[in-house]
């Protein structure tokens, strides 16, 4: 027993969980990370765990309610296969060509649609070791990087659909919305104010004011 009051570390990153639409973290643009500490390294490892568990090939930090510009990718989608990539504060440039391919998103369960994107892209970022990354990508890797980069700006692949497909997607989004709000109203998920306050706390801990 201690007489000291229990204090909460304002930089703490709790156990992470995949969040689904319309969790407010998904629509809130993330902020550049300026402090790369042990908690962030642990969070990145946890992001890979969550991604593999959900059978994904990419995961953005705001999909686990972290407001930072970080995403992880492994095009093989399985631990021990392919290559794990961590992109911190990424910048995309030199989009070339176009390609259409079906996409899904771990935060939009059940939604799969064809999405048109540039076929090739250059990504510059920082690795977890603090080293610069510069990659000229095409194929699936280029697509995943663009999908995850969109997340960091609060964009979902359903924002990039032509009109007819967008209408179809809207019905799925409305069902997800009803499920999410239902969980909030039953107290199974905190309300938006609480979720937003936690994002603000984490921004204050590791982003420039
Ligand atoms: Ni996604």
Coordinates of C-alpha atoms and ligand atoms in Angstrom, one line a residue:
X1 CA 0.0 0.0 0.0
X2 CA 1.2 3.5 -0.7
X3 CA -0.2 6.9 0.4
X4 CA 0.8 8.3 -3.0
X5 CA -2.2 8.9 -5.3
X6 CA -2.1 6.7 -8.4
X7 CA -0.9 8.8 -11.3
X8 CA -1.5 8.1 -15.0
X9 CA 1.5 8.5 -17.3
X10 CA 0.3 11.0 -19.9
X11 CA 2.5 9.4 -22.6
X12 CA 1.3 5.9 -22.0
X13 CA 0.1 3.9 -24.9
X14 CA -2.4 1.3 -23.7
X15 CA -3.0 -2.1 -25.2
X16 CA -3.9 -1.5 -28.8
X17 CA -7.0 -2.7 -30.5
X18 CA -8.1 -2.5 -34.1
X19 CA -10.8 0.2 -34.5
X20 CA -13.6 0.1 -37.0
X21 CA -15.5 2.8 -38.9
X22 CA -16.7 5.3 -37.7
X23 CA -14.2 5.5 -34.8
X24 CA -13.2 9.2 -34.8
X25 CA -9.4 8.3 -35.1
X26 CA -10.1 7.1 -38.7
X27 CA -11.3 10.5 -39.9
X28 CA -8.8 12.6 -38.0
X29 CA -5.6 13.4 -39.9
X30 CA -2.6 12.1 -38.0
X31 CA 0.3 14.2 -37.0
X32 CA 4.1 13.8 -37.6
X33 CA 5.9 11.9 -34.8
X34 CA 8.7 14.0 -33.2
X35 CA 9.5 11.6 -30.4
X36 CA 10.3 8.0 -31.0
X37 CA 10.4 6.3 -27.7
X38 CA 10.2 2.7 -26.3
X39 CA 6.4 2.9 -26.1
X40 CA 6.2 3.7 -29.9
X41 CA 8.5 0.8 -30.7
X42 CA 6.3 -1.5 -28.6
X43 CA 3.2 -0.1 -30.3
X44 CA 4.7 -0.9 -33.8
X45 CA 5.4 -4.5 -32.8
X46 CA 1.8 -4.7 -31.5
X47 CA 0.6 -3.2 -34.9
X48 CA 2.2 -6.1 -36.7
X49 CA 0.6 -8.6 -34.3
X50 CA -2.8 -7.1 -34.9
X51 CA -2.3 -6.9 -38.7
X52 CA -1.3 -10.6 -38.9
X53 CA -4.1 -11.6 -36.6
X54 CA -6.6 -9.9 -38.8
X55 CA -4.9 -11.3 -42.0
X56 CA -4.0 -7.9 -43.3
X57 CA -1.1 -6.7 -45.3
X58 CA -0.9 -3.1 -44.1
X59 CA -2.0 -1.2 -41.0
X60 CA -2.0 2.5 -40.2
X61 CA -1.5 3.9 -36.7
X62 CA -4.9 5.5 -36.6
X63 CA -6.5 2.1 -37.2
X64 CA -5.4 1.3 -33.7
X65 CA -6.3 4.8 -32.4
X66 CA -2.8 6.2 -32.4
X67 CA -2.7 9.7 -33.9
X68 CA 0.8 9.4 -35.4
X69 CA 2.0 9.3 -39.0
X70 CA 3.1 5.7 -39.0
X71 CA 2.1 2.6 -41.0
X72 CA 3.3 -0.9 -41.3
X73 CA 3.3 -3.2 -44.3
X74 CA 4.1 -6.8 -45.1
X75 CA 2.8 -7.8 -48.5
X76 CA 3.1 -11.5 -47.6
X77 CA 0.6 -10.9 -44.7
X78 CA 2.2 -13.6 -42.5
X79 CA 4.9 -13.5 -39.8
X80 CA 8.2 -15.0 -41.0
X81 CA 7.2 -14.5 -44.6
X82 CA 7.9 -11.6 -46.9
X83 CA 9.4 -8.4 -45.5
X84 CA 8.2 -6.2 -42.7
X85 CA 8.3 -2.4 -43.4
X86 CA 7.7 0.4 -40.9
X87 CA 7.1 3.9 -42.4
X88 CA 7.4 6.9 -40.1
X89 CA 6.3 10.4 -41.3
X90 CA 6.0 9.2 -44.9
X91 CA 5.9 11.4 -48.0
X92 CA 4.6 10.2 -51.3
X93 CA 5.7 11.6 -54.7
X94 CA 6.0 10.9 -58.4
X95 CA 2.7 9.1 -59.0
X96 CA 2.8 7.4 -62.4
X97 CA 0.3 5.4 -64.5
X98 CA -3.0 4.0 -63.2
X99 CA -4.1 0.6 -61.9
X100 CA -7.4 -0.8 -60.8
X101 CA -7.5 -3.5 -58.1
X102 CA -9.9 -4.7 -55.5
X103 CA -9.2 -3.4 -52.0
X104 CA -10.5 -4.1 -48.5
X105 CA -9.7 -2.5 -45.2
X106 CA -9.4 -4.0 -41.7
X107 CA -11.4 -1.0 -40.4
X108 CA -14.3 -1.6 -42.9
X109 CA -15.1 -5.3 -42.5
X110 CA -17.1 -6.8 -45.3
X111 CA -16.4 -4.0 -47.8
X112 CA -14.4 -4.8 -50.9
X113 CA -14.3 -2.6 -54.0
X114 CA -12.2 -1.9 -57.1
X115 CA -10.1 1.2 -56.5
X116 CA -8.2 3.2 -59.1
X117 CA -4.8 4.5 -58.1
X118 CA -1.5 5.5 -59.6
X119 CA 0.4 2.3 -60.5
X120 CA 3.7 3.6 -59.3
X121 CA 4.8 5.9 -56.5
X122 CA 7.9 7.0 -54.6
X123 CA 7.8 6.9 -50.8
X124 CA 10.2 8.7 -48.5
X125 CA 10.0 8.0 -44.8
X126 CA 12.0 7.1 -41.7
X127 CA 12.5 3.6 -40.4
X128 CA 12.1 2.5 -36.7
X129 CA 15.9 2.7 -36.5
X130 CA 15.8 6.3 -37.5
X131 CA 17.2 5.7 -41.0
X132 CA 15.9 7.3 -44.1
X133 CA 13.8 5.1 -46.5
X134 CA 13.5 5.9 -50.2
X135 CA 11.6 3.4 -52.3
X136 CA 10.2 3.5 -55.8
X137 CA 7.3 1.1 -55.7
X138 CA 4.9 -0.6 -58.1
X139 CA 2.4 -3.4 -58.0
X140 CA 0.8 -4.5 -54.7
X141 CA 3.4 -2.7 -52.5
X142 CA 2.6 0.6 -54.2
X143 CA -1.1 0.1 -53.7
X144 CA -0.8 -0.9 -50.0
X145 CA 1.5 2.1 -49.3
X146 CA -1.1 4.5 -50.9
X147 CA -4.0 2.9 -49.1
X148 CA -2.2 3.2 -45.7
X149 CA -1.0 6.8 -46.5
X150 CA -4.6 7.8 -47.1
X151 CA -5.5 6.5 -43.6
X152 CA -2.9 8.9 -42.1
X153 CA -4.8 11.8 -43.8
X154 CA -8.2 10.5 -42.5
X155 CA -9.1 9.1 -45.9
X156 CA -10.7 5.7 -46.6
X157 CA -10.6 3.7 -49.8
X158 CA -14.4 4.2 -50.1
X159 CA -13.7 8.0 -50.6
X160 CA -12.0 7.1 -53.9
X161 CA -14.9 5.2 -55.6
X162 CA -16.8 6.3 -58.7
X163 CA -20.4 7.3 -58.0
X164 CA -22.3 4.0 -58.4
X165 CA -19.7 2.1 -56.3
X166 CA -19.8 4.9 -53.7
X167 CA -23.5 4.5 -53.3
X168 CA -23.1 0.8 -52.8
X169 CA -20.4 1.3 -50.3
X170 CA -22.5 3.9 -48.4
X171 CA -25.0 1.2 -47.4
X172 CA -22.2 -0.9 -45.8
X173 CA -20.8 2.2 -44.1
X174 CA -24.2 3.0 -42.7
X175 CA -24.5 -0.5 -41.2
X176 CA -21.1 -0.2 -39.6
X177 CA -22.1 3.2 -38.3
X178 CA -25.2 1.7 -36.6
X179 CA -23.2 -1.1 -35.0
X180 CA -20.6 1.4 -33.7
X181 CA -23.2 3.8 -32.3
X182 CA -25.0 0.8 -30.8
X183 CA -21.9 -0.3 -28.9
X184 CA -21.4 3.3 -27.6
X185 CA -25.0 3.5 -26.5
X186 CA -24.7 0.2 -24.6
X187 CA -21.4 1.4 -23.0
X188 CA -19.3 -1.2 -24.8
X189 CA -17.3 1.6 -26.4
X190 CA -16.5 5.0 -24.9
X191 CA -18.3 8.0 -26.5
X192 CA -16.6 10.1 -29.2
X193 CA -15.5 12.8 -26.6
X194 CA -13.6 10.3 -24.6
X195 CA -12.0 8.7 -27.7
X196 CA -11.0 12.2 -29.0
X197 CA -9.6 13.3 -25.7
X198 CA -7.3 10.2 -25.7
X199 CA -6.0 11.1 -29.3
X200 CA -5.3 14.6 -28.1
X201 CA -3.4 13.3 -25.1
X202 CA -1.2 11.1 -27.3
X203 CA -0.6 14.0 -29.8
X204 CA 0.5 16.2 -26.9
X205 CA 3.0 13.5 -25.8
X206 CA 4.8 13.0 -29.2
X207 CA 3.8 15.6 -31.8
X208 CA 4.8 19.3 -32.2
X209 CA 2.3 21.7 -30.6
Ligands
LIG1 NI1 -7.3 0.3 -44.5

